C-alpha positions as CSV (number, residue, x, y, z in Angstrom):
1,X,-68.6,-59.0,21.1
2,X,-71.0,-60.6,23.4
3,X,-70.5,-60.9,27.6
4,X,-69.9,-64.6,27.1
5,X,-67.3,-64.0,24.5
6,X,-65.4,-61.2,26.1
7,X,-65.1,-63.5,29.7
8,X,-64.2,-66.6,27.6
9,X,-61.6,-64.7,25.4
10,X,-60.2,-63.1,28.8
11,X,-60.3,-66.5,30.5
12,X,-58.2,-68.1,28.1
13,X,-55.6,-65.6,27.9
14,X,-55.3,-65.8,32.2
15,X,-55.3,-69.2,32.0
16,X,-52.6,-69.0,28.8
17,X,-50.3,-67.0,30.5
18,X,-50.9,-69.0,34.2
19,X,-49.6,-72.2,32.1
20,X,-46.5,-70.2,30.8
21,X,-45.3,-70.0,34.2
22,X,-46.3,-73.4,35.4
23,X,-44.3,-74.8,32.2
24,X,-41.3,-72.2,32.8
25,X,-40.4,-72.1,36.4
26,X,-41.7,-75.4,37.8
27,X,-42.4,-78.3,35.6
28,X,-39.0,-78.4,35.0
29,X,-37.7,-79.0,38.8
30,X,-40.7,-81.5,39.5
31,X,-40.0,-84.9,40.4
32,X,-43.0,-87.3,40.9
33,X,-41.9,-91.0,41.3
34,X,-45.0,-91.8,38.6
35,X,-43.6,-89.6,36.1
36,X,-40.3,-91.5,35.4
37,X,-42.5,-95.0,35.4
38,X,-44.4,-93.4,32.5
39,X,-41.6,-92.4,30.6
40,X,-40.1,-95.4,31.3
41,X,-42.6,-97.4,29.6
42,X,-43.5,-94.9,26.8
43,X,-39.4,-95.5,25.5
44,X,-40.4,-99.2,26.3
45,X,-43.3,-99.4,24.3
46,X,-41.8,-97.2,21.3
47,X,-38.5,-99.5,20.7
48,X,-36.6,-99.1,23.7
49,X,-36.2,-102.6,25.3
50,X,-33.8,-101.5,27.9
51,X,-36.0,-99.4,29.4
52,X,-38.5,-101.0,32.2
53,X,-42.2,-101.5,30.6
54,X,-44.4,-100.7,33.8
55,X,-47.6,-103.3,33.6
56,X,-49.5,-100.7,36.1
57,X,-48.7,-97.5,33.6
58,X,-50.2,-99.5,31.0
59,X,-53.5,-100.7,32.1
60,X,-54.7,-96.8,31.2
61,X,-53.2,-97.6,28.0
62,X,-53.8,-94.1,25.7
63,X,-51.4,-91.5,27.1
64,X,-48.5,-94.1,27.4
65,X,-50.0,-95.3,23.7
66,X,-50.0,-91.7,22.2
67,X,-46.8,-90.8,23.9
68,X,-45.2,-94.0,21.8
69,X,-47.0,-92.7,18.6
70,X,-45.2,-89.3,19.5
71,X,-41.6,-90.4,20.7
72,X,-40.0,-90.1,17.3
73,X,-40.5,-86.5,17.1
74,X,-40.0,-85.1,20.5
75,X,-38.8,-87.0,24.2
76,X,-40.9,-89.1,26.0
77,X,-41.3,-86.4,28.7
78,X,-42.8,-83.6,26.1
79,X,-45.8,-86.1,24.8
80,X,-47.2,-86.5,28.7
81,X,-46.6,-82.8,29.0
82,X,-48.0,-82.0,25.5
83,X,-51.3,-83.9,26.1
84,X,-51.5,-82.2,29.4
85,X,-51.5,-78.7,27.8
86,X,-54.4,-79.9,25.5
87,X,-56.4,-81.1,28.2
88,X,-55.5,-77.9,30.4
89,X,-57.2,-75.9,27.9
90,X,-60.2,-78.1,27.3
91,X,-60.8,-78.2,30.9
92,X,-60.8,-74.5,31.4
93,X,-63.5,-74.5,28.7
94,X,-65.9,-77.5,30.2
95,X,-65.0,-75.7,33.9
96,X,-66.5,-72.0,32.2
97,X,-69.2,-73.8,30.4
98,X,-70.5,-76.0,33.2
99,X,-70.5,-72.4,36.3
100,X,-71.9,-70.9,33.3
101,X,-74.7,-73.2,32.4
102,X,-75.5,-74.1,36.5
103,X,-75.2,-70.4,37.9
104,X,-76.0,-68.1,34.4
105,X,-72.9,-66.0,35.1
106,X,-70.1,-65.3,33.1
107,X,-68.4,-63.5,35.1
108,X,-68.8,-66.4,37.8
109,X,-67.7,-68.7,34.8
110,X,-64.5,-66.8,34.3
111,X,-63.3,-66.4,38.0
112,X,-64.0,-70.4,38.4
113,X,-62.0,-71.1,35.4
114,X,-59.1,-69.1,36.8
115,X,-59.7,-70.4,40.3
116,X,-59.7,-74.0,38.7
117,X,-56.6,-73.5,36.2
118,X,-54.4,-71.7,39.3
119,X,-55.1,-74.6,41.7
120,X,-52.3,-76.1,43.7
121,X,-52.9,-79.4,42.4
122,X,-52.6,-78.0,38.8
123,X,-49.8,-76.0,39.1
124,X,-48.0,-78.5,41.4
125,X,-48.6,-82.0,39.1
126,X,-51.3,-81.2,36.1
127,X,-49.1,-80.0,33.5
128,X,-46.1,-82.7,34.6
129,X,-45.2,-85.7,32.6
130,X,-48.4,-87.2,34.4
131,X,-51.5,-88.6,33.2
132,X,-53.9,-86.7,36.1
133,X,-55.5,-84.0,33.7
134,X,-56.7,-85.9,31.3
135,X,-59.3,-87.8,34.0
136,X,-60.6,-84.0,35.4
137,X,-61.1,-83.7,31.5
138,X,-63.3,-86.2,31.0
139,X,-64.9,-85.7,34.0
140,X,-65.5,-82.0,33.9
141,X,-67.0,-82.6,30.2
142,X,-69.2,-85.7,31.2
143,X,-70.9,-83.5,34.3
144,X,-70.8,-80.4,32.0
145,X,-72.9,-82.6,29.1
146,X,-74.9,-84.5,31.8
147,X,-76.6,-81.3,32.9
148,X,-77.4,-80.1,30.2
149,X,-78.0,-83.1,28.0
150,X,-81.0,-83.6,30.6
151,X,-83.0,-80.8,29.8
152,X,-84.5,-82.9,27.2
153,X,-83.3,-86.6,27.9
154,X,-83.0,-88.8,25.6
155,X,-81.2,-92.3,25.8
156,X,-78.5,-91.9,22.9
157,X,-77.3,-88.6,24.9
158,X,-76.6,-91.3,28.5
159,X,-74.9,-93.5,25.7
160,X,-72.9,-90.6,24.6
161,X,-71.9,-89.5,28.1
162,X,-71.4,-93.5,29.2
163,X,-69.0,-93.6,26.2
164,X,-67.0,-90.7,26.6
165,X,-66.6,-91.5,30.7
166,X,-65.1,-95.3,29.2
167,X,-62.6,-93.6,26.9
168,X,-61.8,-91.2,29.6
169,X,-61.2,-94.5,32.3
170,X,-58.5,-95.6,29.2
171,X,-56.4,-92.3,30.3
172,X,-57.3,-91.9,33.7
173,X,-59.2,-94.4,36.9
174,X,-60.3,-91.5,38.5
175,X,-63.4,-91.5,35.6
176,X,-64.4,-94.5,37.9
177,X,-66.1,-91.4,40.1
178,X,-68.3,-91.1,36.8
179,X,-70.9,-93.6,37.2
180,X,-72.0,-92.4,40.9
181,X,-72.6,-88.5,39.9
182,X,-74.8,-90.1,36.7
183,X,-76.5,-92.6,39.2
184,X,-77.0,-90.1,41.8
185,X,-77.9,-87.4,39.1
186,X,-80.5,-89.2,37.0
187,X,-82.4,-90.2,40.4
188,X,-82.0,-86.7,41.9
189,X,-82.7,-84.6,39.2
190,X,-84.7,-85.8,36.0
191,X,-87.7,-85.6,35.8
192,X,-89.3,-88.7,34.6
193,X,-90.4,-92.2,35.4
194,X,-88.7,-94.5,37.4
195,X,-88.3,-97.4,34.6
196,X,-86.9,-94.5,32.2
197,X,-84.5,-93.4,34.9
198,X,-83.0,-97.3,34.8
199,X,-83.2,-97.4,31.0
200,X,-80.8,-94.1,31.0
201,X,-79.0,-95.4,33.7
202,X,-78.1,-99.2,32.0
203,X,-77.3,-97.4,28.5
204,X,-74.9,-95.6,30.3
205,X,-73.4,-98.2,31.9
206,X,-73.7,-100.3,29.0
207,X,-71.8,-97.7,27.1
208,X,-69.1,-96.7,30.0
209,X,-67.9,-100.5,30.5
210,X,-67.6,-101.0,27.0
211,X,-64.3,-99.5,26.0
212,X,-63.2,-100.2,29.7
213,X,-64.1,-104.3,29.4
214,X,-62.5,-103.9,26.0
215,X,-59.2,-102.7,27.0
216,X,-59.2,-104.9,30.2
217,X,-59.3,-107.6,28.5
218,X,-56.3,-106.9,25.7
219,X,-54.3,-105.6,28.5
220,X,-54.5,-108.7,30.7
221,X,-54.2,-110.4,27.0
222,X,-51.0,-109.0,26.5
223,X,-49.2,-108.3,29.9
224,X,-51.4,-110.6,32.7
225,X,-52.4,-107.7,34.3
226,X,-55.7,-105.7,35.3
227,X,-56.9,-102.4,36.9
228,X,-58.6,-104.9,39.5
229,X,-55.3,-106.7,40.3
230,X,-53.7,-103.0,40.7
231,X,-56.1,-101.5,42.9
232,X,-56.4,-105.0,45.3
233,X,-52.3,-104.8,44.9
234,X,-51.8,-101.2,45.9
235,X,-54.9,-101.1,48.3
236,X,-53.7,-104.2,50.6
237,X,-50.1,-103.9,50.5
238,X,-49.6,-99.9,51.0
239,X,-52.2,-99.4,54.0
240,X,-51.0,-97.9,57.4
241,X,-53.2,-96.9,60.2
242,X,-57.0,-97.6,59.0
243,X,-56.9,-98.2,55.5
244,X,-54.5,-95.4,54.3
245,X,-50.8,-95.1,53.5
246,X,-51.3,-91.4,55.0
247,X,-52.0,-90.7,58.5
248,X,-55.2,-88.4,59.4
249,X,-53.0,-85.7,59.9
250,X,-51.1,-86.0,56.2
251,X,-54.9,-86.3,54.5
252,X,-56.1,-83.8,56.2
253,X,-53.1,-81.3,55.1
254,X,-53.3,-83.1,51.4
255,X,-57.5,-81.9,51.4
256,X,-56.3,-78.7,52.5
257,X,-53.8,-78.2,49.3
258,X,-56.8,-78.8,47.3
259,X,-58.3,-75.4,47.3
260,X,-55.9,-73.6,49.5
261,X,-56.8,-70.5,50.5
262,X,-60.1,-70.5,48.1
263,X,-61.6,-73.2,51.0
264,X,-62.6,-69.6,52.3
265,X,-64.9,-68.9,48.6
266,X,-66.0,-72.7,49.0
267,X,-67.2,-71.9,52.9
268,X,-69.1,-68.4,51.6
269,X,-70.5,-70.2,48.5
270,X,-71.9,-73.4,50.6
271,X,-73.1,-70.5,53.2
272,X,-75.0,-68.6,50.3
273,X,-76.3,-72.0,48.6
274,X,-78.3,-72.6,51.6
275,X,-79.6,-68.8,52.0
276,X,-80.6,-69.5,48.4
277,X,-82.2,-72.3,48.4
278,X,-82.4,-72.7,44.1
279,X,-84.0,-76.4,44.2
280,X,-82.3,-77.2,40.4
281,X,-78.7,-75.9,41.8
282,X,-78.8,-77.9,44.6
283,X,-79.9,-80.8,43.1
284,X,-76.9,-81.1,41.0
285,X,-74.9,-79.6,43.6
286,X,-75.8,-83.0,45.9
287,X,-75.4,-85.8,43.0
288,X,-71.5,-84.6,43.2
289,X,-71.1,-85.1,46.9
290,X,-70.8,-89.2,46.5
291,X,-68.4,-88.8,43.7
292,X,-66.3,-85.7,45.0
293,X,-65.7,-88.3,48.0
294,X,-64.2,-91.6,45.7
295,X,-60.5,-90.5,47.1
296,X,-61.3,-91.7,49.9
297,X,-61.4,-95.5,48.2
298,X,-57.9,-94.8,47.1
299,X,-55.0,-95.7,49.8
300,X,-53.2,-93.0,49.1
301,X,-55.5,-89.8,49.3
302,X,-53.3,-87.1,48.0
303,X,-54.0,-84.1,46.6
304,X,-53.9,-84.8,42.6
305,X,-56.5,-87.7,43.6
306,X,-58.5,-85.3,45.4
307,X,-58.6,-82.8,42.9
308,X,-62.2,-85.2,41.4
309,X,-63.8,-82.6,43.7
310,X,-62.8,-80.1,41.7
311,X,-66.2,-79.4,39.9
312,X,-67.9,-79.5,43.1
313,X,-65.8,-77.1,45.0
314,X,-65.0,-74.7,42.1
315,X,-69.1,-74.7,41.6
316,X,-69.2,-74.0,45.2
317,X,-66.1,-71.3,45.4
318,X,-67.0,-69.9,42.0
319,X,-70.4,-68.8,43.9
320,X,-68.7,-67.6,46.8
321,X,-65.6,-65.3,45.4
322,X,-68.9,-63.5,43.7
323,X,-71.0,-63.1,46.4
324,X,-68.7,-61.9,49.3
325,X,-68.2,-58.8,48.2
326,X,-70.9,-58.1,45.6
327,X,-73.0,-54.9,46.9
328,X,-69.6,-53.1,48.0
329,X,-69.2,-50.4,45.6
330,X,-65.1,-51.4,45.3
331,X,-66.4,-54.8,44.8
332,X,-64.2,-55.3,41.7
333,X,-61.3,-54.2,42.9
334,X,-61.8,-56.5,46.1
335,X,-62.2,-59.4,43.6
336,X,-59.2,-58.9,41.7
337,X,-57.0,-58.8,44.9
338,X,-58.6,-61.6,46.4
339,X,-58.2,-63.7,43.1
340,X,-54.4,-62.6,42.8
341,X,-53.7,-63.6,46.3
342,X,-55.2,-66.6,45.7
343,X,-53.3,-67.2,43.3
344,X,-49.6,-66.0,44.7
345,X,-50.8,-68.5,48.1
346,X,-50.5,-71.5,45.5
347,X,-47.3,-69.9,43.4
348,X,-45.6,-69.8,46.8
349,X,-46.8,-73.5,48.2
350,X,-45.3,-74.8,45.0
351,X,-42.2,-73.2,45.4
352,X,-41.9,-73.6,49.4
353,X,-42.7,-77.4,48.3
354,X,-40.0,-77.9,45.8
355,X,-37.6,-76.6,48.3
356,X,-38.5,-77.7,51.4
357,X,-41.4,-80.7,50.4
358,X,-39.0,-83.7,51.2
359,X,-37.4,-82.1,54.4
360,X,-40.8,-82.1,55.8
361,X,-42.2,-84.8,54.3
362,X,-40.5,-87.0,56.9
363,X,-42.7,-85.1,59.6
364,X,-46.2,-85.4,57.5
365,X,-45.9,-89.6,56.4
C-alpha cells in the first residue's frame, strides 16, 4: 500500500469515527432556528400544506428539493442530515487532496483533514439538519480542481469549475466567495496572456451564472422571491452598530470559534510560509485571502459563515501542526497530543455551548 493510500485510508477512518460522535451525542440536542425553517418547508414542499413553506429556504432550492424527493422514506430532519454526511466525507477528501497537491505531504494532508473534519464549526452545525456543508463542498472541490486544473489551462476546465461553483450556489450562497479566489487566482497565478486570462475568466463566469440565473429566475417564477431580495432584506433590516447584527466583541469571539485552539498551527504555519518563501504556495495562498474575507458582506458574521476560510486556514494550520515540532526526535508523539487536544478543546466548546450557549448569549449579542 502506497503512503498516499495508508494516510487516506487512516484519514477516513478518524474522520468516520469523529462523525459517529458528532451524530451520537450532539446532533441530537442541537437547536438552530434555520433548521426547523428547513424542515418546515421540506414537509411543505413534499405534501404537507400545514406546514409553513419558507420563500428564503427555497431560493437554494436542491437540499430542500432532495430532502422532498426523500421525505417518504425517512423524516424531513434525516434527508438534511443524510446529505450532510455525504458531503462530510467528500470534503475530507477534496481537504486531503488539495494540502496534498499544494504542500506534497501526506502526512500534512492527513492532519489537515482531521483538523478540518474536528472543527468547531463542524461538529457544532455541519452534520445538523442544515444546508452549510454542502457550500464548503463545493468550494473545497472548485479550489482543489482550480489548482490543479491550471497546470495545463485549458478553457473547458474554467467552464467546468464555473459550472460546478453554480450548482454548488443552488445548495449553498456561500459559493458566491467562488468567483473572487478564480478572479484573483487566474491573475495571480497562470501563467499566460492577459486576453487568455479574461477568456478563462468570462467562461467561468459564463458557466457559474448559468444554473444560478436559471434557478433565479424559476424561483422568483414560482414564489416572487430572489437571493437579491434576501440579502437586501436580511442585510438592511438586521444591522446594529456598523453594518452587523453582532457587536465587535461577538465577531471577534465567533472568528475565534473558527479554528479554536488550532489559530496557534494557523500563526506557526503563516510564520513558516514567510521563512519559506515557495513563490507557487504563496501565490495560491493570497488569491484565498479576498474570498476567506466574504463573511464580512454577511450581517450576521458567525461562525458556520466564517468557516469559507476554511481552505485557507486549514492550508495554513496544516503547515504549521507539521512544522512546530518536526526536528524533535518525540515529534510524533508531540503531534498526536497536540491533534487530540485539539480536538477535546472543540468536544468541550460544543458541549459547554449546548449547556450554557443561551445563558451567555445574552452577554455576547
Amino acid at each position: 500500500m502506497t503512503i498516499f493510500k495508508k494516510y487516506l485510508l487512516l484519514t477516513f477512518f478518524v474522520a468516520f469515527l469523529n462523525l459517529l460522535i458528532i451524530l451520537f451525542f450532539f446532533v441530537p440536542r442541537l437547536n438552530a432556528t434555520d433548521s426547523a425553517q428547513y424542515i418546515s418547508t421540506i414537509l411543505h414542499l413534499s405534501g404537507d400544506h400545514s406546514e409553513t413553506l419558507y420563500p428564503f429556504r427555497v431560493i437554494n432550492p436542491l437540499p430542500v428539493l432532495i430532502g422532498a424527493i426523500l421525505s417518504p422514506f425517512m423524516s424531513a430532519s434525516a434527508t438534511l442530515i443524510l446529505q450532510n454526511i455525504f458531503f462530510y466525507f467528500g470534503s475530507v477528501l477534496v481537504i486531503f487532496l488539495l494540502i496534498n497537491s499544494v504542500y506534497k505531504n501526506e502526512k500534512q494532508a492527513f492532519y489537515g483533514a482531521i483538523l478540518f473534519s474536528t472543527a468547531y464549526p463542524v461538529m457544532a452545525y455541519g452534520l445538523s439538519p442544515l444546508t452549510d456543508f454542502s457550500g464548503w463542498f463545493f468550494y473545497i472541490l472548485c479550489i482543489y480542481l482550480t489548482v490543479r486544473f491550471f497546470k495545463k489551462p485549458i478553457l473547458r476546465k474554467s467552464f467546468l469549475i464555473g459550472l460546478l461553483g453554480g450548482i454548488g450556489m443552488l445548495f449553498k450562497e456561500n459559493l458566491a466567495a467562488l468567483p473572487i479566489f478564480f478572479f484573483v487566482f487566474v491573475f495571480v497565478c497562470a501563467n499566460f496572456s492577459l486576453r487568455n486570462k479574461v477568456r478563462h475568466i468570462c467562461v467561468f463566469l459564463l458557466a457559474f451564472f448559468l444554473p444560478v440565473i436559471t434557478s433565479e429566475v424559476m424561483i422568483y417564477h414560482f414564489f416572487s422571491y430572489s437571493m437579491i431580495q434576501w440579502y437586501l432584506n436580511v442585510s438592511l433590516t438586521h444591522g446594529n452598530s456598523f453594518i452587523y447584527a453582532y457587536s465587535p466583541l461577538r465577531i471577534v469571539i465567533e472568528i475565534a470559534r473558527v479554528f479554536s485552539f488550532g489559530w496557534i498551527f494557523f500563526l506557526a504555519g503563516l510564520i513558516r510560509e514567510i521563512r519559506t518563501k515557495d513563490k507557487n504556495r504563496t501565490k495560491i495562498l493570497i488569491s484565498l485571502i479576498l474570498p476567506s474575507l466574504s463573511f464580512f458582506l454577511w450581517a450576521f458574521p458567525h461562525n458556520r459563515i466564517a468557516f469559507i476560510s476554511a481552505p485557507l486556514i486549514i492550508l495554513l494550520g496544516s503547515f504549521g501542526f507539521i512544522e512546530l515540532f518536526k526536528n524533535n526526535k518525540y515529534s510524533r508523539y508531540i503531534e498526536i497530543t497536540l491533534l487530540f487536544f485539539y480536538i477535546f478543546i472543540n468536544y468541550f466548546l460544543v458541549e459547554f455551548l449546548l449547556k450554557y450557549g443561551d445563558a451567555l448569549r445574552i452577554y455576547f449579542k
